[in-house]
Each structure stands twice: as structure tokens, then as C-alpha cells.
XYZ file of C-alpha atoms in Angstrom:
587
model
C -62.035 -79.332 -101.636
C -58.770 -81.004 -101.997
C -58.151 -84.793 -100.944
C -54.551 -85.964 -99.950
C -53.871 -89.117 -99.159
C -50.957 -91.193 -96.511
C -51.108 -93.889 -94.649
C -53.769 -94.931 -92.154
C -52.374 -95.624 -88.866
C -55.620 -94.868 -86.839
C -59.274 -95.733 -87.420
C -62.334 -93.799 -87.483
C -62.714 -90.314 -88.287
C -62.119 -87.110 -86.935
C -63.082 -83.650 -88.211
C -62.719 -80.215 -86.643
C -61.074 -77.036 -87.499
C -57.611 -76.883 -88.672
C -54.457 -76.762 -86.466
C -51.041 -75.854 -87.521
C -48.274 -77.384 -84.903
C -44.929 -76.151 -86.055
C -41.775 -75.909 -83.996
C -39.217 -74.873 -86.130
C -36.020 -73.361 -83.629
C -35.317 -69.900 -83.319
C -33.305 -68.521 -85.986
C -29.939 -67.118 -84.814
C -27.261 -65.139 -85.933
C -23.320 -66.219 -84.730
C -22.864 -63.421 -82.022
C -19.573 -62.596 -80.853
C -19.328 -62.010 -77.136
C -16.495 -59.810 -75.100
C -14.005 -62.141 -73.362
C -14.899 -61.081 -70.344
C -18.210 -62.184 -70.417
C -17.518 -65.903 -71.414
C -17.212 -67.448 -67.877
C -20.639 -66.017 -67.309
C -22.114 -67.228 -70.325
C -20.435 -70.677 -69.386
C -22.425 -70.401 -66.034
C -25.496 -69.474 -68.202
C -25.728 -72.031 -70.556
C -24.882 -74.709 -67.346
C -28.097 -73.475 -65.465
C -30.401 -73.483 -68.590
C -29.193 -77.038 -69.731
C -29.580 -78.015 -66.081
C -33.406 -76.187 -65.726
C -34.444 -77.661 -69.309
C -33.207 -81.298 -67.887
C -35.310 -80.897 -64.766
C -38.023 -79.577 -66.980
C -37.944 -82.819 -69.230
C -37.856 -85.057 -65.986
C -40.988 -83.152 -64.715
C -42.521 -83.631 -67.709
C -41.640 -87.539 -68.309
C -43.144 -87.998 -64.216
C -46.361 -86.536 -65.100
C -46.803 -88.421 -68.489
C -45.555 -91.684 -66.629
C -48.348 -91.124 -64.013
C -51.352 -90.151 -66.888
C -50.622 -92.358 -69.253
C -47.637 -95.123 -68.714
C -44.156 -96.006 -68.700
C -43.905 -96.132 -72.465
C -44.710 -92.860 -73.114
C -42.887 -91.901 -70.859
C -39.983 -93.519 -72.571
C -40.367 -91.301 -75.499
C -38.517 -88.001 -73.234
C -35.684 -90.403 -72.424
C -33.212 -89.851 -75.271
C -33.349 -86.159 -74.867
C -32.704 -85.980 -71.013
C -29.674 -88.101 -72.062
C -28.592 -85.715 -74.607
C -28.726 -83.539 -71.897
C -27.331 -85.476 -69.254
C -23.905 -86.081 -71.548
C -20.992 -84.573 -70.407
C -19.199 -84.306 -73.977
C -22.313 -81.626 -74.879
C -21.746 -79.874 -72.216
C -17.703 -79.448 -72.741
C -18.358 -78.988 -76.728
C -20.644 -75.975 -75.503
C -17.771 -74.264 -72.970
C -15.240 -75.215 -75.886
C -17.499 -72.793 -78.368
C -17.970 -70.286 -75.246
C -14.274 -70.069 -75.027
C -13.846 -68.883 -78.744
C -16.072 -65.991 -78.123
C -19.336 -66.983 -79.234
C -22.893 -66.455 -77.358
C -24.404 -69.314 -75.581
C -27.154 -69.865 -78.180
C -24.773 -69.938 -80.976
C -22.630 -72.481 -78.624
C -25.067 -74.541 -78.149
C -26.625 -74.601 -81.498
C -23.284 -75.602 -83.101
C -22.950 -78.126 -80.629
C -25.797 -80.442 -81.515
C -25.167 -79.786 -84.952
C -21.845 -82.207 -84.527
C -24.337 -84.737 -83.085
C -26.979 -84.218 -85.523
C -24.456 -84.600 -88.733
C -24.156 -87.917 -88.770
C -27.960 -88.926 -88.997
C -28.839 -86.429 -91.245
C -28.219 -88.822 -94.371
C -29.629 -91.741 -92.808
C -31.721 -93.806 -94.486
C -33.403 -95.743 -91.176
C -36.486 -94.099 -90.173
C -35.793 -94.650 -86.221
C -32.632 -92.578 -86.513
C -34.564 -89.753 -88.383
C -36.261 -89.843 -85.320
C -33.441 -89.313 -83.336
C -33.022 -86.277 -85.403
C -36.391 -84.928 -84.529
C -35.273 -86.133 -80.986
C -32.210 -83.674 -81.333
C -34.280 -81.065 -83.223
C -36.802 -80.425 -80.251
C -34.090 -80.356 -77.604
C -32.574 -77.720 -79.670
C -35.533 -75.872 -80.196
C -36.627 -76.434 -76.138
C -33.255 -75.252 -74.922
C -32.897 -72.069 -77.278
C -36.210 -70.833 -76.438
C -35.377 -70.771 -73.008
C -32.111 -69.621 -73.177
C -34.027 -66.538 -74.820
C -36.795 -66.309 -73.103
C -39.021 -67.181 -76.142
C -42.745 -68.020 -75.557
C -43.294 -71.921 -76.737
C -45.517 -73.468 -79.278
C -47.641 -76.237 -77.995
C -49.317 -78.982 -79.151
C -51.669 -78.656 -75.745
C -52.606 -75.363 -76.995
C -54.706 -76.729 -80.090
C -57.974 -75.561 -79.163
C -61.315 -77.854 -78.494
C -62.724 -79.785 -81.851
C -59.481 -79.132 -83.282
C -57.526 -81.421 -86.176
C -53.644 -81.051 -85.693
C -51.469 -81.042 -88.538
C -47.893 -80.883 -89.295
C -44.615 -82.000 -90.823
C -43.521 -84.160 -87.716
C -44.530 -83.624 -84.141
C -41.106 -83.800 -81.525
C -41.514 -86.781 -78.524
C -42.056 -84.211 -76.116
C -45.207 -82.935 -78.104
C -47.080 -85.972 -79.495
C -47.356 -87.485 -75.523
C -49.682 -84.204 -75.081
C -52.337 -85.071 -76.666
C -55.553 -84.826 -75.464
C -57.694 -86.840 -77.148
C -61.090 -85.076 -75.632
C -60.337 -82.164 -77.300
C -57.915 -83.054 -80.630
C -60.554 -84.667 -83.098
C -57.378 -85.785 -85.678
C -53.383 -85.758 -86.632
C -52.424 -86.151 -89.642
C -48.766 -85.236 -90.540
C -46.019 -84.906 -93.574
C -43.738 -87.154 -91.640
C -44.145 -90.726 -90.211
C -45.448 -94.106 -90.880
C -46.564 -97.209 -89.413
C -44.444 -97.352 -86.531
C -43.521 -93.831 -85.716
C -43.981 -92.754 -82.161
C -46.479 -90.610 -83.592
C -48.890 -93.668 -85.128
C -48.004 -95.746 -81.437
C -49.558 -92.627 -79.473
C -52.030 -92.280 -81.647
C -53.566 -95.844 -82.001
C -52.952 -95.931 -78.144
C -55.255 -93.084 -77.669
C -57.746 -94.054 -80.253
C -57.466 -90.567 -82.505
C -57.694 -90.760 -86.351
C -54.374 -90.340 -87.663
C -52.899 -90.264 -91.513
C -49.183 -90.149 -91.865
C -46.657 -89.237 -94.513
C -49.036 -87.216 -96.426
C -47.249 -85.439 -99.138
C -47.275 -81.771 -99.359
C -49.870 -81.348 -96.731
C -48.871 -78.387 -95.160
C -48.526 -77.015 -98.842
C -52.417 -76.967 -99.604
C -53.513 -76.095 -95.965
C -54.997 -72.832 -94.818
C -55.033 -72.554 -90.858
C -58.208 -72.659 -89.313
C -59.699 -74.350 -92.150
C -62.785 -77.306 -91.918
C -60.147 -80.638 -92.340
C -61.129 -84.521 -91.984
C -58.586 -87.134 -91.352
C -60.387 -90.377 -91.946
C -57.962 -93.330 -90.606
C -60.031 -95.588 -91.817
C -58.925 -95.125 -95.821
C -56.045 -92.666 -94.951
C -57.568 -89.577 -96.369
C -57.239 -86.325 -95.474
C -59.539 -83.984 -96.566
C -59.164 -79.786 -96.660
C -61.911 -77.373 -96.809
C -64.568 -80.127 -97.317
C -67.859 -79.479 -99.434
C -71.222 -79.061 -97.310
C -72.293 -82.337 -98.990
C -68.994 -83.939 -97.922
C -68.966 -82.623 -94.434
C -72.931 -83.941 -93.719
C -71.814 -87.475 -95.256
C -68.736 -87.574 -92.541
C -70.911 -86.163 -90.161
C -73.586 -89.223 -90.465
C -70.659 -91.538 -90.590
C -69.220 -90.068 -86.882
C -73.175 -90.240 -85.236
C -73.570 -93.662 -86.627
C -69.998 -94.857 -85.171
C -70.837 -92.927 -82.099
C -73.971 -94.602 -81.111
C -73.026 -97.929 -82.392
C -70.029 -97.885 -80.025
C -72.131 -96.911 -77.179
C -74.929 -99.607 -77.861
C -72.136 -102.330 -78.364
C -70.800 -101.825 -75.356
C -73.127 -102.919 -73.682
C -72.881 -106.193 -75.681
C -69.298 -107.016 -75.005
C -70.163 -106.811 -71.657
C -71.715 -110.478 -72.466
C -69.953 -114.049 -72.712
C -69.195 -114.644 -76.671
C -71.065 -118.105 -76.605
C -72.828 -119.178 -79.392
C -76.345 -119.678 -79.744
C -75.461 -123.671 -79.592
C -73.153 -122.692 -76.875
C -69.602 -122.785 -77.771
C -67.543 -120.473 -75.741
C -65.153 -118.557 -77.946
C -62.132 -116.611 -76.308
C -62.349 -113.130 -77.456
C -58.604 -111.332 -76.777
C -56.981 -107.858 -77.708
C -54.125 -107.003 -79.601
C -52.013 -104.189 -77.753
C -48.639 -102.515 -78.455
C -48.520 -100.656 -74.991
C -49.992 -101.015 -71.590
C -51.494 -97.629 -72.253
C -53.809 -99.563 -74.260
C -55.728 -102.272 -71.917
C -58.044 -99.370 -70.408
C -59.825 -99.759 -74.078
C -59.298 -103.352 -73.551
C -61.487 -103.565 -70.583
C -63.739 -101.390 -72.071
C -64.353 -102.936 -75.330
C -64.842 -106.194 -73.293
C -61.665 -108.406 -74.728
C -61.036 -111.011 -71.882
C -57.163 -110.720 -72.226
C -54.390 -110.134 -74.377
C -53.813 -112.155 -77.466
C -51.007 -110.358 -78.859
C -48.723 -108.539 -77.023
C -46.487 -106.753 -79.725
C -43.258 -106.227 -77.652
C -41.084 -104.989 -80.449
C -43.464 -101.800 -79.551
C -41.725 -101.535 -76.133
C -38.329 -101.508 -78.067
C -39.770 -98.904 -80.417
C -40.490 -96.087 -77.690
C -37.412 -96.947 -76.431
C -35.169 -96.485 -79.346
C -32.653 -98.639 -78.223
C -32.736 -102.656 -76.319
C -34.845 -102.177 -72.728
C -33.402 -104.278 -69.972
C -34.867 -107.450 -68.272
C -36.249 -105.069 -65.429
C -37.749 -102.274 -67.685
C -39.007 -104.836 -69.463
C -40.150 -107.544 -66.372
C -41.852 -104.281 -64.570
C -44.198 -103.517 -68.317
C -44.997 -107.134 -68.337
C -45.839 -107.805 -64.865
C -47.724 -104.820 -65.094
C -50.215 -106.228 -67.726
C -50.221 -109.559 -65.906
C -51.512 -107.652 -62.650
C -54.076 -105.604 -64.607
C -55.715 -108.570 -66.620
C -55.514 -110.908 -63.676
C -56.951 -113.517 -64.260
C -57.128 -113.377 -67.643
C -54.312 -114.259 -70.124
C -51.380 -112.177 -71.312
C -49.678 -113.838 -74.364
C -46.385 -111.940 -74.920
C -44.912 -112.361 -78.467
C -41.435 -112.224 -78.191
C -39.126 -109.647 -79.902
C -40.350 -109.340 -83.960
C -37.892 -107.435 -84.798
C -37.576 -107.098 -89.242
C -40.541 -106.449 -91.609
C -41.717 -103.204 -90.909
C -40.237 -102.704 -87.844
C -36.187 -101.745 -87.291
C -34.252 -100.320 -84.207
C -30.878 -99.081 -84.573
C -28.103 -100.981 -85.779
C -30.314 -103.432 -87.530
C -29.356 -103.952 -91.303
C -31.018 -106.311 -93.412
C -31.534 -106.160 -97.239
C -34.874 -108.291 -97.101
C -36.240 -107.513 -93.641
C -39.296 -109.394 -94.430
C -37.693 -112.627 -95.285
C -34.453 -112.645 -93.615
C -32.709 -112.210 -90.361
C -36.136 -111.563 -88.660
C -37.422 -112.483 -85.595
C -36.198 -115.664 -83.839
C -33.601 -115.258 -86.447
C -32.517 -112.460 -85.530
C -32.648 -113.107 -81.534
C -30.881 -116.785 -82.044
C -27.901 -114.703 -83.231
C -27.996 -112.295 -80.528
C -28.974 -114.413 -77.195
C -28.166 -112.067 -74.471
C -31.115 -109.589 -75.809
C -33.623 -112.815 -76.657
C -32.302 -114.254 -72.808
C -33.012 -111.065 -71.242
C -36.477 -111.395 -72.184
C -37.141 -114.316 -71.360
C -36.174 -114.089 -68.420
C -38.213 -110.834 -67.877
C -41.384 -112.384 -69.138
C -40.718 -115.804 -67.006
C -40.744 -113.089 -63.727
C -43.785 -111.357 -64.929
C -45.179 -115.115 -65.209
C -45.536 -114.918 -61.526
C -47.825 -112.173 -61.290
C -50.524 -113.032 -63.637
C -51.733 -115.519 -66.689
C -48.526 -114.813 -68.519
C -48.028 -116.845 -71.724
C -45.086 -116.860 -74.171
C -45.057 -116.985 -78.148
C -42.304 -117.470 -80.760
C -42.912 -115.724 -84.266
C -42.028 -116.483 -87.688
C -40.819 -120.155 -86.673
C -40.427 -121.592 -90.116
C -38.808 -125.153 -88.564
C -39.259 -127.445 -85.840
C -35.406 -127.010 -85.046
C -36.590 -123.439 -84.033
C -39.413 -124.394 -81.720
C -36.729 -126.880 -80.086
C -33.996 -124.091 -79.936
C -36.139 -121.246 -78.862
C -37.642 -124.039 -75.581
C -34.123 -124.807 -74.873
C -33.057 -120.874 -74.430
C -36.506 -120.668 -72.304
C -34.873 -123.481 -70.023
C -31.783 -122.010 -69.832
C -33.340 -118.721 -68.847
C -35.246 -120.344 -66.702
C -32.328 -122.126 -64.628
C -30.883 -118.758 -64.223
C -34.029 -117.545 -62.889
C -33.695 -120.368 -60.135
C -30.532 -120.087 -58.912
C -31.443 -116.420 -58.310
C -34.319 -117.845 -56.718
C -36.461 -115.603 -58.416
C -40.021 -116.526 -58.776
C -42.102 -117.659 -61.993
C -44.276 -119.667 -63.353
C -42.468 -123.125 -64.263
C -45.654 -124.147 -66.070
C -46.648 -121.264 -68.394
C -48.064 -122.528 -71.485
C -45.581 -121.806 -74.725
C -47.092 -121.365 -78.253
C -46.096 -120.145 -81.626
C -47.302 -117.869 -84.484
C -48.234 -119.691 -87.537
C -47.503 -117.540 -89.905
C -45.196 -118.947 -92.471
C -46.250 -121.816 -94.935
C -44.022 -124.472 -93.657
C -45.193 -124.072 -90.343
C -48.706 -124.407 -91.768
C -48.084 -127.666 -93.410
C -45.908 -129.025 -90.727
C -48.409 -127.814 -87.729
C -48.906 -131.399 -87.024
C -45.215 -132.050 -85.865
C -45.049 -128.718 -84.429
C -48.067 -129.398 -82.557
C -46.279 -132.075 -79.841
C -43.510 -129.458 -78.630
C -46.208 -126.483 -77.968
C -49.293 -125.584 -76.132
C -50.660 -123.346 -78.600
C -51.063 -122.303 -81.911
C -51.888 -118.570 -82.650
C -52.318 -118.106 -86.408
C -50.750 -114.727 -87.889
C -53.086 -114.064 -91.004
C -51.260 -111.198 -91.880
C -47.732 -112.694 -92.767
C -49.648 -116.142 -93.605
C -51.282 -114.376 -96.799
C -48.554 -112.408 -97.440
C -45.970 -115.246 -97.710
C -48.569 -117.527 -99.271
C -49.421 -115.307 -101.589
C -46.160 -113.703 -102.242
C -47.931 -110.476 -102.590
C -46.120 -108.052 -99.916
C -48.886 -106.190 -98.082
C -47.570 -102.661 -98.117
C -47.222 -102.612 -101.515
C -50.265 -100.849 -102.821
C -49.462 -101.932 -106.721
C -50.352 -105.374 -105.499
C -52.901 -104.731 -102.944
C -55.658 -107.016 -104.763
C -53.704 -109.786 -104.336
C -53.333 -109.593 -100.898
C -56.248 -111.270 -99.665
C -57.015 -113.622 -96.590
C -59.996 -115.254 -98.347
C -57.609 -117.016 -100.790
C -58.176 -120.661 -101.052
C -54.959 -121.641 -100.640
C -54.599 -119.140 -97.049
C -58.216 -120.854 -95.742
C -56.531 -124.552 -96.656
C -53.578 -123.754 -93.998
C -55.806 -122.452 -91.914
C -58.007 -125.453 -91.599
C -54.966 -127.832 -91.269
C -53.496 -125.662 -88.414
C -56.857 -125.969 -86.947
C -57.174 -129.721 -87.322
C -53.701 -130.697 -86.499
C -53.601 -128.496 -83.118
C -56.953 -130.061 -82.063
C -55.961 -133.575 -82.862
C -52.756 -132.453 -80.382
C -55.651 -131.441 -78.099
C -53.550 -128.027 -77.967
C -55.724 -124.923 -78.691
C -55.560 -122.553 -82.056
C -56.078 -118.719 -81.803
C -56.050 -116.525 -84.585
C -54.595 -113.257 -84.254
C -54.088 -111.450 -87.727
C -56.258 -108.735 -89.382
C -58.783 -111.283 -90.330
C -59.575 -111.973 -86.916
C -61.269 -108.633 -86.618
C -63.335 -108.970 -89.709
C -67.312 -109.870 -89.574
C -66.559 -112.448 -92.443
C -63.420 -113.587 -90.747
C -65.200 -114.351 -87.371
C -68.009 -116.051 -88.993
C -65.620 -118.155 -90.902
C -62.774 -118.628 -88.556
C -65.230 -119.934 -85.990
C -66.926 -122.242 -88.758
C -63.508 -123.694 -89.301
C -63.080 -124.476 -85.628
C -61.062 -121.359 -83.967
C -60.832 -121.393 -80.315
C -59.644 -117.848 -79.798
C -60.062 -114.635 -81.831
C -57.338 -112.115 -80.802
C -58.075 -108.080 -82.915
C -57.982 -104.189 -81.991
C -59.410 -103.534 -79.172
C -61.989 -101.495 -80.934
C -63.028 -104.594 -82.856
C -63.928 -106.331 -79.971
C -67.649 -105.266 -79.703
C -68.909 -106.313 -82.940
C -66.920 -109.932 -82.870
C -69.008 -110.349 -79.517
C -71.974 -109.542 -81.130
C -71.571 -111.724 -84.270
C -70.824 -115.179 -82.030
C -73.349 -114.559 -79.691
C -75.925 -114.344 -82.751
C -74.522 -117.521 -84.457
C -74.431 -121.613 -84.585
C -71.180 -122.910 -84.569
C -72.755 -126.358 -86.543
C -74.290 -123.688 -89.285
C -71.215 -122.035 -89.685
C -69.063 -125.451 -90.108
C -71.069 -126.478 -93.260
C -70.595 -122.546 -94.757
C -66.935 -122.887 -94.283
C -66.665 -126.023 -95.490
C -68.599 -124.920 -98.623
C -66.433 -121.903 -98.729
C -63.471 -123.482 -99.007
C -65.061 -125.731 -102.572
C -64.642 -122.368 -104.500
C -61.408 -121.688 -106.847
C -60.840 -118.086 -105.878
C -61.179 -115.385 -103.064
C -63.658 -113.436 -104.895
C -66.110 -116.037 -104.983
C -65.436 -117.183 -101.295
C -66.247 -113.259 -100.547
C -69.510 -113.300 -102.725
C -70.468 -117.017 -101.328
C -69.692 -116.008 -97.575
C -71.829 -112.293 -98.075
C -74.672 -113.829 -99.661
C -75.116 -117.142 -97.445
C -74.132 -115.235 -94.071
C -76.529 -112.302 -94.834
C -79.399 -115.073 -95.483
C -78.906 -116.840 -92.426
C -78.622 -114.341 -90.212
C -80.867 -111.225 -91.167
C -80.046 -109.286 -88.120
C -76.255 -109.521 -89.014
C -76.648 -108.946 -92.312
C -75.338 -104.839 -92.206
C -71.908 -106.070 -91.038
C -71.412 -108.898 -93.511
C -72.309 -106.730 -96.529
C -70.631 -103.826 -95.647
C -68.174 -103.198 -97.977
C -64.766 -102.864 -95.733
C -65.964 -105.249 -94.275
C -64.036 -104.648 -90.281
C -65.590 -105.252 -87.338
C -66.124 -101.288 -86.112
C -69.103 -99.656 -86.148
């Protein structure tokens, strides 16, 4: 049995028999060609890059239709590398000198692929892979080579590779793939979007994977700790086993409990909302019972894309959601662009703490503007809201309303339609905000506190860094303190607080979140269940005096022991989930 370990960008676990995806291109040899036959191999090469084109569109319909516009997105750059003139001409240009149209081609992209091939960025390594499949798509059908698919892993089946190409990863079928893990790839790879969106396990960048494997081995990819485990023991395999029934028929049983209000037992209503990346992703939402979207993470949209949508790609995704979740509420976050997530052309030596977000969109206004104004249209089909992040000063929340304005005053002289009184909010997630939420509260409508980025910046503990993982930690005094005066200073604005960070879709987190006077709990789709189950088993007045007490103690590990112990007392029949050990609301 050997263990590996990446990074988890997937829960639960999968485990099935072992799949090798590669799709390495032909190899080829630099064939000379009589003159007389390079007009015809001209003609050749045309066709082929013209059939593979049509192929790709094809392809890109049928994935827009099954599964949405974003994935869709994902075939986009390589029908433009196709569609470029200059590729074509390059390829004639090597023709002319006598070389076959596989070696022609081949050299061809390797001028476009030079350049990225030292990059450091990890969107325009994926522009290599990008370039890499086209090559290997158009040179196996320029010779007539069988292809290797990822839609030919068999039933019960765990994929793994070193990276899996656009045009491969949007063919998953999750009713028959039971994991991914791959080499290549983090956080915000297409590969971890697809997979989150389709709820399989998934560990990325695990070193040397492909090293250790034996195809058609037993392999589990637990997302949940970002393990990945090859050739398994018996004892191993029954205690994963136990662990897939158990999550199994808890999700099936808690279904049927998010089909319920989450109103306390003393009858507070709390707003239970989803966190989503894609549009692909409010099926689950409905089915997990969220009543909305909390978070709409449209730096994901950008992601796909590779590149800056326009206002209409970008008004007909939004709209979209609106229409779906009608009536329910759509909060769309605007552009986060820094931290962990980069596009092209984006340099920044701290990404976490400096030309980020707002930051970065005040300095380029024709990209913020256009969405606006995309998200103001989508206003008019739906509950559309609108939130700022990483506003550090009330200068920004004034700036950012006055852009909205602006935006909106082009809207009307188009006499396009929206929503002149959508409701505008802002993440908290930045100390200053925290302890100025009380002058920030009389320019907004909402507060939506980012626990996440709060912690991290509180803390000054980054949390990707696993050398300082155990200081990351939303139970922190000092994190609950800011999160009870955002609480208290948006009520006494009479505006309402959500809270849409990790600890949102914790059993501790919703029992103390709601004890410190939350209005709206915004998690994973997957999370939802459990959060439903928790409030609908509680007493918001019973809470209040735990949190309260919770917040007397010096240091997280005693507000962890004092929130276990007292929660598991009170409330016997919740007591699994707020002793378990991870301590996330999935079952």
C-alpha cells in the first residue's frame, strides 16, 4: 500500500479500479516530401484543420447543451488556435520547404508554444496543455490514429494522470468515474472547477503519481484529506468502504431534511444559501435544498474563459442563474481577481495583499464597468444582488457605488432594463472593515462575512501554507470578536449579515454563528443538508448564551473543547456532528 498525498479540491471519496488517461502526441519523424506533392499536402492539412475545427465546435454544442456554457468555454481557445490565419500560413510556409503535413504542423505550434513553456503562471501552463491537445487531436487525425479517451474509462473506474487536456476533463461522467486524481493542477485548474462542479473526489498535484501506479490497480482518492491511496490493504479498503455506505445513506436520509424550512425550534428563520463557481452547479443546489445563491464566485467565469468575458457572455450566465433560482436570491461577488486566483497578464508580487480585487478593477474600469453593467441586466430577470470584496475603506464602498451609478446611467440611456433597486453589500473580510462595519454599515444593504480571508488576515497565518496550518483557525478569539461586531453593527443599521466562508459550513460554525446572531449561512452545496438539520434541532436563545460564553475563553482550542462538550450536552441527537473530528457539515 502506498499513500501519496496533493491537494484536495473535491470532497468525499471515491474508489474503483485504476485508470491511466495519457495523451501524449504521436511521435514523428521530419519527412521530406517530393515537390510535387506539396500543393496537395497544402490542401490536406487545410481540410484536416478545417474537419478538427468542426469537430471541436460539435463537441463544445453538445457539452454546452449537457452541462453549460462554462464548460463549454473550456474548447474555446483551441477552436481559436484553429481558427487563426497566421497557423494556417506558418503550416503552407513549412509545406513549401518540403516537409510532410504532420511535421508542418507540428513545427508550427511549436513557435506558439515557445513562449509559455518557461512561464511561471499556472493559467498559461494551461494554455500549453491547451496547445498540447490540439496538437495531439490534429496529428492523430491527420494519421488516421485511433484516440485515447477519457470517456473510455470503464464503469467504477478512478482516472489518473499527469494533466487531463480541456477537451477531455468536460467528459466526465460522473456515474461511472468514481475519482481523478492527477500530477498536474491545483485549486483552480479547470480540472478542480469540473470536478467540484460534478461532485467527484479529486486530489491534484500529486507528486510522482504516475511513478508508483500499476494500471488496473484497487486506488482511493479521498478529497476529503487529499490522499490518494494505491493498491489499498483489505483492512484499508473495508474502512473506506464503511465510510462511502455511511456518506451514501446519510445523503439520501438528509435530503429529505433540506427539503424543510431551517427554523429553529424557537422559530427563527435562518437563510440557508449555496456557494457556486458555475451555473453547472445549482442542479446540486436545488437538490441539497439551499434557497439561493450566497456566493457567486465570478472570477470562476473568467477562469474557464482564460481571458476577460464580455458584458453579454457574462449578462447571459448571470441572467441565467437569476431565471433558475427565481425567486430566490443570486448574490454575485464581483471580479476577485489576486490570492489564489490569476488570469493572464496579471502580475503582482503579493497577490494576497495587493492589487486584488476592487483594487485591481478600480485601476482597470472598463472590465469592473462591463460587469456591472452585465449583472445590473441580469438584475431584471431574477433576485439579483451585488457584492464588493476585500473593501478595506469606506472610500471603496463610496467609489465602487459611484461606478455602479455610472454603469447604471449607461444602462438607461440604452434603455436597457434592470433593477434600479437591487440591494448592494460587501464582504467583510479584512480587519478594518471589521472594526469599521459600523460606518460601513449606512452606505450598504448587506454584510456577508468572508471567514476565510477574515482569519487569514487576522491571524496573519496564510491558509495555504501547510507549515502554519494550526494557526489558521476560525475559532480564534480575536476572528469570533469581529465577527460579533459585524453582527451587531449591521443589525443596529437594521441591514442584514450573512456569513459565507468555510466556517459557515461547519456543525460548530452554524451552531455558533447563529448563537452570535447570523441571518444567513451561505456553504457548498453539499453542506447544505446537515446545516438544515442542525437549526431545525436548535434554540436560537440557548445558543446566544453558548456563544457568548465561548467567546470568555483566551484561545481557539478551548473555544473548540467548550463548544464540543456544551453543544454535544445540549443536544444529544446532534451530538455525532459536533464531535466529529473534521468537524464539516457532510455526512
Amino acid at each position: 500500500m502506498i499513500i501519496l498525498r496533493g491537494i484536495a479540491v473535491s470532497g468525499s471519496i471515491g474508489m474503483g479500479k485504476a485508470f491511466l488517461f495519457t495523451s501524449k502526441p504521436p511521435e514523428l519523424r521530419r519527412v521530406r516530401i517530393p515537390e510535387k506533392n506539396i500543393q496537395t499536402e497544402q490542401e490536406r492539412l487545410e481540410a484536416m484543420l478545417t474537419s478538427t475545427r468542426k469537430e471541436l465546435k460539435e463537441l463544445q454544442a453538445g457539452i454546452h447543451k449537457s452541462l453549460g456554457p462554462e464548460f463549454a468555454d473550456l474548447l474555446e481557445v483551441q477552436i481559436q488556435i484553429l481558427s487563426d490565419p497566421s497557423l494556417l500560413e506558418t503550416c503552407k510556409r513549412n509545406i513549401s520547404e518540403a516537409y510532410s503535413a504532420e511535421y508542418a504542423f507540428s513545427k508550427a505550434v511549436a513557435e506558439i508554444a515557445r513562449p509559455l513553456l518557461d512561464a511561471k503562471d499556472g493559467l498559461f501552463k494551461e494554455r500549453l496543455v491547451d496547445i498540447e491537445d490540439i496538437t495531439n487531436r490534429v496529428l492523430r487525425n491527420l494519421l488516421s490514429l485511433p484516440s485515447v479517451s477519457i470517456i473510455d474509462a470503464p464503469r467504477d473506474s478512478v482516472v489518473l494522470a499527469h494533466k487531463i487536456p480541456p477537451s477531455e476533463i468536460v467528459l466526465l461522467d460522473p456515474r461511472r468515474v468514481r475519482g481523478l486524481a492527477t500530477e498536474m493542477g491545483g485549486r483552480t485548474s479547470h480540472v478542480a472547477i469540473i470536478a467540484r462542479a460534478l461532485e467527484i473526489p479529486a486530489v491534484l498535484g500529486v507528486e510522482h503519481l504516475l511513478e508508483k501506479l500499476k494500471d488496473d490497480e484497487q486506488v482511493v482518492v479521498d478529497g476529503q484529506r487529499g490522499q490518494v491511496v494505491l493498491a489499498p490493504t483489505e483492512h484499508r479498503v473495508s474502512i473506506y468502504a464503511a465510510e462511502i455506505r455511511e456518506y451514501a445513506a446519510s445523503r439520501k436520509s438528509l435530503f429529505d431534511e433540506a427539503k424543510q424550512a431551517p427554523i429553529t425550534l424557537d422559530e427563527r428563520k435562518i437563510d440557508i444559501s449555496a456557494n457556486i463557481e458555475l451555473t453547472s452547479e445549482i442542479g446540486a443546489l436545488k437538490r441539497y435544498g439551499a434557497q439561493g445563491v450566497g456566493l457567486f464566485r465570478t472570477e470562476y467565469i473568467f477562469l474557464t474563459k482564460r481571458r476577460f468575458p464580455s458584458e453579454e457572455e457574462q449578462y447571459r450566465i448571470y441572467s441565467e442563474a437569476a431565471i433558475q433560482l427565481k425567486p430566490h436570491p443570486v448574490i454575485i461577488r464581483t471580479l476577485d481577481i489576486g490570492g489564489d486566483k490569476v488570469l493572464p497578464g496579471y502580475e503582482e508580487a503579493n497577490p494576497f495583499l495587493g492589487w486584488r480585487a476592487v483594487r485591481f478593477l478600480f485601476d482597470n474600469e472598463d472590465i469592473f464597468l462591463a460587469q456591472l453593467r452585465a449583472i445590473l441586466r441580469a438584475s431584471a430577470h431574477g433576485n439579483v444582488k451585488i457584492m464588493f470584496p476585500m473593501i478595506s475603506d469606506l472610500s471603496e464602498i463610496k467609489r465602487a457605488k459611484l461606478l455602479l451609478k455610472r454603469a447604471s446611467e449607461e444602462l438607461e440611456s440604452k434603455k436597457q432594463r434592470f433593477d434600479s433597486d437591487m440591494e448592494v453589500g460587501i464582504m467583510v473580510e479584512v480587519p478594518s472593515a471589521a472594526l469599521m462595519a459600523d460606518r460601513m454599515a449606512k452606505y450598504v444593504d448587506f454584510f456577508s462575512i468572508g471567514t476565510n480571508d477574515l482569519t487569514q488576515y487576522t491571524l496573519a497565518a496564510d491558509r495555504g501554507n501547510e507549515k502554519i496550518s494550526s494557526l489558521f483557525n476560525h475559532y480564534h478569539p480575536a476572528v469570533l470578536q469581529l465577527i460579533r461586531r459585524v453582527i451587531g453593527a449591521g443589525h443596529k443599521a437594521h441591514i442584514w449579515v450573512g456569513v459565507c466562508g468555510e466556517m459557515a459550513a461547519e456543525a460548530l460554525g452554524v451552531a455558533l454563528l447563529i448563537g452570535l446572531g447570523v441571518d444567513e449561512l451561505s456553504m457548498t452545496p453539499g453542506a447544505v443538508p446537515v446545516a438544515c438539520k442542525i437549526i431545525r434541532n436548535v434554540k436560537v436563545e440557548e445558543l446566544r448564551r453558548i456563544a457568548n460564553r465561548a467567546l470568555g475563553y483566551s484561545t481557539p482550542v478551548e473555544v473548540i473543547r467548550y463548544l464540543r462538550r456544551e453543544l454535544s450536552r445540549k443536544y444529544h441527537d446532534l451530538a455525532v456532528l459536533f464531535l466529529e473530528r473534521k468537524n464539516v457539515c457532510y455526512p
